[in-house]
Amino acid sequence: MTSELAIPFEIKVQLKKKKYGIAGQQGAVQICSWTKKALKKEAVCYKNKFYGIDTHRCAEVTPLAMLCSQNCIFCWRPMEFMKFKEPSREEVDPPEKLIESLLKERKKLLSGFKGNEAVDEALLKEAQHPTHWAISLSGEPTLYPRLAEMIKLLKEKYGAETVFVVSNGMHPERFREMYELRNAMPSQIYISIDAPTKELFKKINRSVYEDGWERLHKTLEILSKLPVRKVARLTLIKGLNDSPHHMKDFADLFVKGNFDFIEIKAYMWLGYSRRRLKMENMPTHEEVREYARKLLHYLPHHKFEDEVKMSRIVLIKNQHSPFPTLLRERSPSLAGIPYDKA
Ligand code: SF4
């Protein structure tokens, strides 16, 4: 009998066509396009450049692929097929069972690279054992009520050196749970901040919660006090949230969350987002750079830290941050592989 939580069959078929590995009821893993490039020594992702993570040993996963608490207008994922539900601890797959299944599915996906002459065998061998977990593939990971336990297990039992969680900030209590459970904090927490005001938040992020804006602020309050690397991720959408008139509002949010880093990334006209936005909404790298330069006028304790043109992303650093930008030494096996190459 299929559980109420399980991904419907017809959607599973669609996801498998897109090379998702489905784990348990709602879990999913995919081999990121940058991991594929790294295995062929073509390019590594900007997170290798900025933070030193292993692009080829990245497990891009989610505990809840088709459940989300927002309907962001710029989302490239098949959001129209997503549902909203706050599953209970009893309903979801236990973290260990989920991780084991994710690893099994990831190995299956990687097996497709065997025998491919363009693939570096030594990198493919290393890739079998993920050192980096990007809990960001699809859906909202903080809707998973056992996320803190999952992170703790990844670090203590599955050899994760770095764990990134990307969240929409609608479930502040989840971050408190990570703090309260020993060794359950990820290496880096991303909060998507794409709207400077409540009005634009309703238009851009379209939270399922009437009090969505207040929930985001609650998350900023909690996170601002937690001893963890925090990144604000602003997806810059030309003509929608890039007005200079709102730069101060954004700056206030970044300061409220006491973020160590701000990633300003161009909206990309990709996937299902093409049904909701236009190609003209995609800023160039130069426009992202110019926006960041102007935004810094409202952030006197921040500085321009880095950028990757190919990914149309700029990194701003809070100079009061206790953390070095580089999270770990870059793996020598990726040395010399470019960042800025398609
Ligand atoms: S860190 Fe992100 S961009 Fe880099 S390989 Fe993993 S999922 Fe892809």
CSV table of C-alpha atoms and ligand atoms in Angstrom, one decimal:
chain,number,residue,atom,x,y,z
A,1,MET,CA,0.0,0.0,0.0
A,2,THR,CA,1.4,3.4,-1.0
A,3,SER,CA,1.6,5.8,1.9
A,4,GLU,CA,-0.1,9.1,1.7
A,5,LEU,CA,3.3,10.8,1.7
A,6,ALA,CA,4.8,8.9,-1.2
A,7,ILE,CA,5.5,10.7,-4.5
A,8,PRO,CA,2.7,9.9,-6.9
A,9,PHE,CA,3.7,7.3,-9.6
A,10,GLU,CA,3.3,9.6,-12.6
A,11,ILE,CA,5.5,12.2,-11.0
A,12,LYS,CA,8.1,9.6,-10.0
A,13,VAL,CA,8.2,8.6,-13.7
A,14,GLN,CA,8.9,12.3,-14.7
A,15,LEU,CA,11.6,12.6,-12.0
A,16,LYS,CA,13.3,9.4,-13.1
A,17,LYS,CA,13.3,10.7,-16.7
A,18,LYS,CA,15.3,13.7,-15.3
A,19,LYS,CA,17.7,11.3,-13.7
A,20,TYR,CA,16.5,11.6,-10.1
A,21,GLY,CA,17.1,8.6,-7.9
A,22,ILE,CA,14.1,8.2,-5.6
A,23,ALA,CA,14.8,7.1,-2.1
A,24,GLY,CA,11.9,5.9,0.1
A,25,GLN,CA,8.7,7.9,0.1
A,26,GLN,CA,9.9,11.4,-0.7
A,27,GLY,CA,13.7,11.3,-0.7
A,28,ALA,CA,15.6,12.1,-3.9
A,29,VAL,CA,19.2,12.4,-5.2
A,30,GLN,CA,20.6,13.7,-8.5
A,31,ILE,CA,24.1,13.9,-9.9
A,32,CYS,CA,24.5,17.7,-10.2
A,33,SER,CA,25.6,19.0,-13.6
A,34,TRP,CA,28.7,20.5,-12.0
A,35,THR,CA,29.6,17.1,-10.6
A,36,LYS,CA,29.3,15.7,-14.1
A,37,LYS,CA,31.7,18.4,-15.4
A,38,ALA,CA,34.1,17.8,-12.6
A,39,LEU,CA,34.3,14.1,-13.3
A,40,LYS,CA,35.3,15.0,-16.8
A,41,LYS,CA,37.8,17.6,-15.5
A,42,GLU,CA,35.8,20.3,-17.4
A,43,ALA,CA,34.8,22.6,-14.5
A,44,VAL,CA,34.0,22.7,-10.8
A,45,CYS,CA,31.2,24.6,-9.1
A,46,TYR,CA,31.5,28.0,-7.5
A,47,LYS,CA,31.2,26.4,-4.0
A,48,ASN,CA,34.5,24.7,-4.6
A,49,LYS,CA,36.0,28.2,-5.4
A,50,PHE,CA,34.4,30.0,-2.5
A,51,TYR,CA,34.3,27.4,0.2
A,52,GLY,CA,36.5,24.5,-0.9
A,53,ILE,CA,33.8,21.8,-1.1
A,54,ASP,CA,34.4,18.7,-3.3
A,55,THR,CA,32.3,19.2,-6.4
A,56,HIS,CA,32.9,15.6,-7.6
A,57,ARG,CA,32.1,14.1,-4.2
A,58,CYS,CA,28.9,16.1,-3.7
A,59,ALA,CA,25.6,14.3,-2.9
A,60,GLU,CA,22.9,16.6,-4.0
A,61,VAL,CA,19.8,15.3,-2.1
A,62,THR,CA,16.5,16.1,-0.5
A,63,PRO,CA,14.5,14.3,2.2
A,64,LEU,CA,11.2,15.7,0.7
A,65,ALA,CA,11.4,16.2,-3.1
A,66,MET,CA,7.8,17.1,-3.8
A,67,LEU,CA,6.8,19.0,-0.6
A,68,CYS,CA,7.4,22.7,-0.2
A,69,SER,CA,6.0,25.6,1.8
A,70,GLN,CA,6.6,28.2,-0.8
A,71,ASN,CA,5.8,28.6,-4.5
A,72,CYS,CA,8.7,30.8,-5.6
A,73,ILE,CA,8.0,32.4,-9.0
A,74,PHE,CA,11.7,31.8,-10.1
A,75,CYS,CA,11.9,28.1,-9.1
A,76,TRP,CA,13.2,25.9,-12.0
A,77,ARG,CA,11.9,22.8,-10.3
A,78,PRO,CA,8.5,21.2,-11.2
A,79,MET,CA,6.8,23.3,-8.5
A,80,GLU,CA,3.4,23.0,-10.1
A,81,PHE,CA,3.4,19.3,-9.1
A,82,MET,CA,4.5,19.9,-5.5
A,83,LYS,CA,2.2,19.6,-2.6
A,84,PHE,CA,2.2,21.2,0.9
A,85,LYS,CA,2.1,19.1,4.0
A,86,GLU,CA,3.8,19.2,7.4
A,87,PRO,CA,4.6,15.5,7.8
A,88,SER,CA,4.9,14.1,11.3
A,89,ARG,CA,7.9,12.2,12.7
A,90,GLU,CA,6.0,9.0,12.4
A,91,GLU,CA,5.0,9.5,8.8
A,92,VAL,CA,8.5,10.2,7.3
A,93,ASP,CA,11.2,7.8,6.5
A,94,PRO,CA,13.7,7.4,9.5
A,95,PRO,CA,17.0,9.3,8.7
A,96,GLU,CA,19.2,6.2,8.6
A,97,LYS,CA,16.9,4.3,6.2
A,98,LEU,CA,16.7,7.4,4.1
A,99,ILE,CA,20.4,8.0,3.9
A,100,GLU,CA,21.1,4.4,3.0
A,101,SER,CA,18.6,4.6,0.2
A,102,LEU,CA,20.0,7.9,-1.1
A,103,LEU,CA,23.5,6.4,-1.1
A,104,LYS,CA,22.3,3.3,-3.0
A,105,GLU,CA,20.5,5.4,-5.6
A,106,ARG,CA,23.5,7.7,-6.0
A,107,LYS,CA,25.8,4.8,-6.7
A,108,LYS,CA,23.3,3.6,-9.3
A,109,LEU,CA,23.4,7.0,-11.0
A,110,LEU,CA,27.2,7.2,-10.9
A,111,SER,CA,27.5,3.7,-12.4
A,112,GLY,CA,26.3,5.3,-15.7
A,113,PHE,CA,29.7,7.1,-15.9
A,114,LYS,CA,31.8,3.9,-15.9
A,115,GLY,CA,33.5,3.2,-19.2
A,116,ASN,CA,32.9,6.8,-20.4
A,117,GLU,CA,36.3,7.8,-21.8
A,118,ALA,CA,35.8,11.5,-21.0
A,119,VAL,CA,35.5,10.6,-17.3
A,120,ASP,CA,38.5,10.6,-15.0
A,121,GLU,CA,38.7,7.2,-13.4
A,122,ALA,CA,40.4,8.4,-10.2
A,123,LEU,CA,37.8,11.1,-9.7
A,124,LEU,CA,35.0,8.7,-10.3
A,125,LYS,CA,36.5,6.3,-7.7
A,126,GLU,CA,36.6,9.1,-5.2
A,127,ALA,CA,33.1,10.2,-6.1
A,128,GLN,CA,31.7,6.9,-4.8
A,129,HIS,CA,32.1,8.2,-1.3
A,130,PRO,CA,30.5,11.6,-0.9
A,131,THR,CA,32.3,14.1,1.4
A,132,HIS,CA,29.9,17.0,0.7
A,133,TRP,CA,26.1,16.8,1.2
A,134,ALA,CA,24.0,19.5,-0.5
A,135,ILE,CA,20.5,19.2,1.1
A,136,SER,CA,19.0,21.5,-1.6
A,137,LEU,CA,17.8,19.4,-4.5
A,138,SER,CA,14.1,20.0,-4.4
A,139,GLY,CA,11.3,20.8,-1.9
A,140,GLU,CA,11.8,22.3,1.5
A,141,PRO,CA,14.2,20.2,3.6
A,142,THR,CA,13.1,21.9,6.9
A,143,LEU,CA,9.7,20.4,6.4
A,144,TYR,CA,11.4,17.1,7.3
A,145,PRO,CA,10.9,16.8,11.0
A,146,ARG,CA,14.0,14.6,11.5
A,147,LEU,CA,16.4,16.8,9.7
A,148,ALA,CA,18.7,17.4,12.7
A,149,GLU,CA,19.1,13.7,13.2
A,150,MET,CA,19.8,13.3,9.5
A,151,ILE,CA,22.6,15.9,9.6
A,152,LYS,CA,24.1,14.3,12.8
A,153,LEU,CA,24.2,10.9,11.2
A,154,LEU,CA,25.8,12.2,8.0
A,155,LYS,CA,28.6,13.7,10.0
A,156,GLU,CA,29.0,10.9,12.6
A,157,LYS,CA,28.3,7.7,10.6
A,158,TYR,CA,28.6,8.6,6.9
A,159,GLY,CA,31.8,10.6,6.7
A,160,ALA,CA,30.3,13.9,5.6
A,161,GLU,CA,33.0,16.6,5.9
A,162,THR,CA,30.6,19.4,4.8
A,163,VAL,CA,26.8,19.6,4.9
A,164,PHE,CA,24.9,22.5,3.4
A,165,VAL,CA,21.2,23.1,4.0
A,166,VAL,CA,19.3,25.4,1.8
A,167,SER,CA,16.0,26.7,3.3
A,168,ASN,CA,13.2,29.1,2.6
A,169,GLY,CA,13.1,30.0,6.3
A,170,MET,CA,9.5,29.1,6.9
A,171,HIS,CA,10.2,26.7,9.7
A,172,PRO,CA,12.3,28.5,12.4
A,173,GLU,CA,11.9,25.7,15.0
A,174,ARG,CA,14.0,23.4,12.8
A,175,PHE,CA,17.1,25.5,13.3
A,176,ARG,CA,16.6,25.5,17.1
A,177,GLU,CA,16.4,21.7,17.0
A,178,MET,CA,19.7,21.5,15.1
A,179,TYR,CA,21.3,23.6,17.8
A,180,GLU,CA,19.8,21.6,20.7
A,181,LEU,CA,20.8,18.2,19.3
A,182,ARG,CA,24.6,17.8,19.8
A,183,ASN,CA,26.6,17.8,16.6
A,184,ALA,CA,23.6,18.3,14.4
A,185,MET,CA,24.5,21.7,12.9
A,186,PRO,CA,25.3,21.7,9.2
A,187,SER,CA,28.5,23.4,8.0
A,188,GLN,CA,26.6,26.1,6.3
A,189,ILE,CA,22.9,27.2,6.4
A,190,TYR,CA,21.5,29.1,3.4
A,191,ILE,CA,18.3,31.1,3.8
A,192,SER,CA,16.7,32.3,0.5
A,193,ILE,CA,16.0,36.0,0.8
A,194,ASP,CA,14.5,37.1,-2.5
A,195,ALA,CA,12.1,39.9,-1.4
A,196,PRO,CA,12.9,43.1,0.4
A,197,THR,CA,9.3,43.8,1.7
A,198,LYS,CA,6.3,41.8,2.8
A,199,GLU,CA,4.4,42.9,-0.3
A,200,LEU,CA,7.1,41.6,-2.7
A,201,PHE,CA,7.5,38.5,-0.5
A,202,LYS,CA,3.9,37.6,-1.3
A,203,LYS,CA,4.5,38.2,-5.0
A,204,ILE,CA,7.9,36.4,-5.3
A,205,ASN,CA,8.0,33.7,-2.7
A,206,ARG,CA,4.2,33.0,-2.4
A,207,SER,CA,4.4,31.2,1.0
A,208,VAL,CA,1.6,28.8,1.9
A,209,TYR,CA,1.5,30.5,5.3
A,210,GLU,CA,-0.4,33.7,5.8
A,211,ASP,CA,2.3,34.6,8.3
A,212,GLY,CA,5.2,33.6,6.0
A,213,TRP,CA,6.9,37.0,6.2
A,214,GLU,CA,6.8,36.9,10.0
A,215,ARG,CA,8.1,33.3,10.0
A,216,LEU,CA,11.1,34.4,7.9
A,217,HIS,CA,11.8,37.1,10.4
A,218,LYS,CA,11.6,34.6,13.3
A,219,THR,CA,14.2,32.5,11.4
A,220,LEU,CA,16.5,35.5,11.1
A,221,GLU,CA,16.2,36.2,14.8
A,222,ILE,CA,17.0,32.6,15.8
A,223,LEU,CA,19.8,32.2,13.2
A,224,SER,CA,21.4,35.5,14.1
A,225,LYS,CA,22.4,34.0,17.5
A,226,LEU,CA,23.5,30.5,16.3
A,227,PRO,CA,27.2,29.6,16.0
A,228,VAL,CA,27.0,28.4,12.4
A,229,ARG,CA,28.1,29.8,9.1
A,230,LYS,CA,25.1,31.6,7.6
A,231,VAL,CA,24.6,32.5,4.0
A,232,ALA,CA,21.8,34.8,2.6
A,233,ARG,CA,21.0,33.7,-0.9
A,234,LEU,CA,19.4,36.5,-3.1
A,235,THR,CA,18.2,35.4,-6.5
A,236,LEU,CA,18.2,38.6,-8.4
A,237,ILE,CA,15.3,38.9,-10.8
A,238,LYS,CA,15.6,41.8,-13.3
A,239,GLY,CA,12.6,44.1,-13.1
A,240,LEU,CA,11.2,42.4,-10.0
A,241,ASN,CA,13.5,42.6,-7.0
A,242,ASP,CA,16.5,44.6,-8.3
A,243,SER,CA,15.3,48.1,-7.7
A,244,PRO,CA,17.8,50.4,-6.0
A,245,HIS,CA,14.9,51.7,-3.9
A,246,HIS,CA,14.8,48.4,-2.0
A,247,MET,CA,18.5,47.9,-1.4
A,248,LYS,CA,18.3,49.3,2.1
A,249,ASP,CA,15.4,46.9,2.9
A,250,PHE,CA,17.5,44.0,1.8
A,251,ALA,CA,20.6,45.3,3.7
A,252,ASP,CA,18.4,45.4,6.9
A,253,LEU,CA,17.4,41.8,6.4
A,254,PHE,CA,21.0,40.7,5.9
A,255,VAL,CA,22.1,42.5,9.0
A,256,LYS,CA,19.1,41.1,11.0
A,257,GLY,CA,20.1,37.6,10.2
A,258,ASN,CA,23.7,38.4,11.1
A,259,PHE,CA,24.7,36.5,7.9
A,260,ASP,CA,28.4,35.8,7.4
A,261,PHE,CA,28.0,35.8,3.6
A,262,ILE,CA,25.6,37.1,1.0
A,263,GLU,CA,25.4,35.3,-2.3
A,264,ILE,CA,23.8,37.4,-5.0
A,265,LYS,CA,23.0,35.1,-8.0
A,266,ALA,CA,21.3,35.9,-11.2
A,267,TYR,CA,17.9,34.4,-11.8
A,268,MET,CA,18.3,31.9,-14.6
A,269,TRP,CA,15.6,31.3,-17.2
A,270,LEU,CA,15.5,27.6,-16.7
A,271,GLY,CA,13.2,24.6,-16.3
A,272,TYR,CA,9.7,25.2,-15.1
A,273,SER,CA,10.4,28.8,-14.3
A,274,ARG,CA,10.1,29.7,-18.0
A,275,ARG,CA,6.3,29.2,-17.5
A,276,ARG,CA,6.3,32.1,-15.0
A,277,LEU,CA,9.0,34.5,-16.0
A,278,LYS,CA,10.7,35.8,-19.1
A,279,MET,CA,14.2,35.6,-20.5
A,280,GLU,CA,14.4,39.4,-19.9
A,281,ASN,CA,14.2,38.8,-16.2
A,282,MET,CA,17.6,37.2,-16.3
A,283,PRO,CA,20.4,39.7,-15.3
A,284,THR,CA,23.9,39.5,-16.8
A,285,HIS,CA,26.9,38.9,-14.6
A,286,GLU,CA,27.8,42.6,-15.0
A,287,GLU,CA,24.4,43.6,-13.7
A,288,VAL,CA,24.7,41.3,-10.7
A,289,ARG,CA,28.2,42.8,-10.0
A,290,GLU,CA,26.8,46.4,-10.3
A,291,TYR,CA,23.9,45.6,-8.0
A,292,ALA,CA,26.3,44.1,-5.4
A,293,ARG,CA,28.6,47.2,-5.7
A,294,LYS,CA,25.7,49.5,-5.0
A,295,LEU,CA,24.2,47.3,-2.2
A,296,LEU,CA,27.5,47.6,-0.4
A,297,HIS,CA,26.7,51.3,0.2
A,298,TYR,CA,24.1,50.1,2.7
A,299,LEU,CA,26.4,47.5,4.3
A,300,PRO,CA,29.3,49.4,5.8
A,301,HIS,CA,30.7,46.3,7.5
A,302,HIS,CA,30.7,44.1,4.4
A,303,LYS,CA,33.0,43.7,1.5
A,304,PHE,CA,33.1,42.3,-2.0
A,305,GLU,CA,34.7,38.9,-1.5
A,306,ASP,CA,34.6,36.9,-4.8
A,307,GLU,CA,32.6,36.1,-7.9
A,308,VAL,CA,32.2,33.5,-10.7
A,309,LYS,CA,31.1,35.0,-14.0
A,310,MET,CA,30.0,31.6,-15.4
A,311,SER,CA,27.5,31.2,-12.5
A,312,ARG,CA,26.6,34.9,-12.6
A,313,ILE,CA,27.2,35.0,-8.8
A,314,VAL,CA,28.9,37.5,-6.5
A,315,LEU,CA,29.9,36.8,-2.9
A,316,ILE,CA,29.8,39.5,-0.2
A,317,LYS,CA,31.4,38.9,3.1
A,318,ASN,CA,30.5,40.3,6.6
A,319,GLN,CA,33.8,41.6,7.9
A,320,HIS,CA,32.6,40.8,11.5
A,321,SER,CA,32.2,37.2,10.6
A,322,PRO,CA,34.4,34.8,12.7
A,323,PHE,CA,34.7,32.4,9.9
A,324,PRO,CA,37.3,32.2,7.1
A,325,THR,CA,35.6,32.1,3.6
A,326,LEU,CA,37.3,28.8,2.7
A,327,LEU,CA,35.6,26.1,4.8
A,328,ARG,CA,38.3,23.5,4.0
A,329,GLU,CA,41.4,23.0,1.9
A,330,ARG,CA,40.4,22.4,-1.7
A,331,SER,CA,41.0,18.8,-2.7
A,332,PRO,CA,44.3,18.4,-4.7
A,333,SER,CA,42.5,16.0,-7.1
A,334,LEU,CA,40.5,19.0,-8.4
A,335,ALA,CA,43.5,21.3,-8.8
A,336,GLY,CA,43.7,23.1,-12.1
A,337,ILE,CA,40.1,22.4,-13.1
A,338,PRO,CA,38.5,25.8,-14.1
A,339,TYR,CA,35.5,27.5,-12.5
A,340,ASP,CA,34.5,29.7,-15.4
A,341,LYS,CA,34.1,27.2,-18.2
A,342,ALA,CA,30.8,25.9,-19.7
B,1,SF4,S1,27.7,22.0,-4.2
B,1,SF4,FE1,25.8,22.5,-5.3
B,1,SF4,S2,26.6,23.2,-7.3
B,1,SF4,FE2,28.3,22.2,-6.3
B,1,SF4,S3,28.2,20.1,-7.0
B,1,SF4,FE3,27.0,20.2,-5.2
B,1,SF4,S4,24.9,20.6,-5.8
B,1,SF4,FE4,26.2,21.1,-7.5
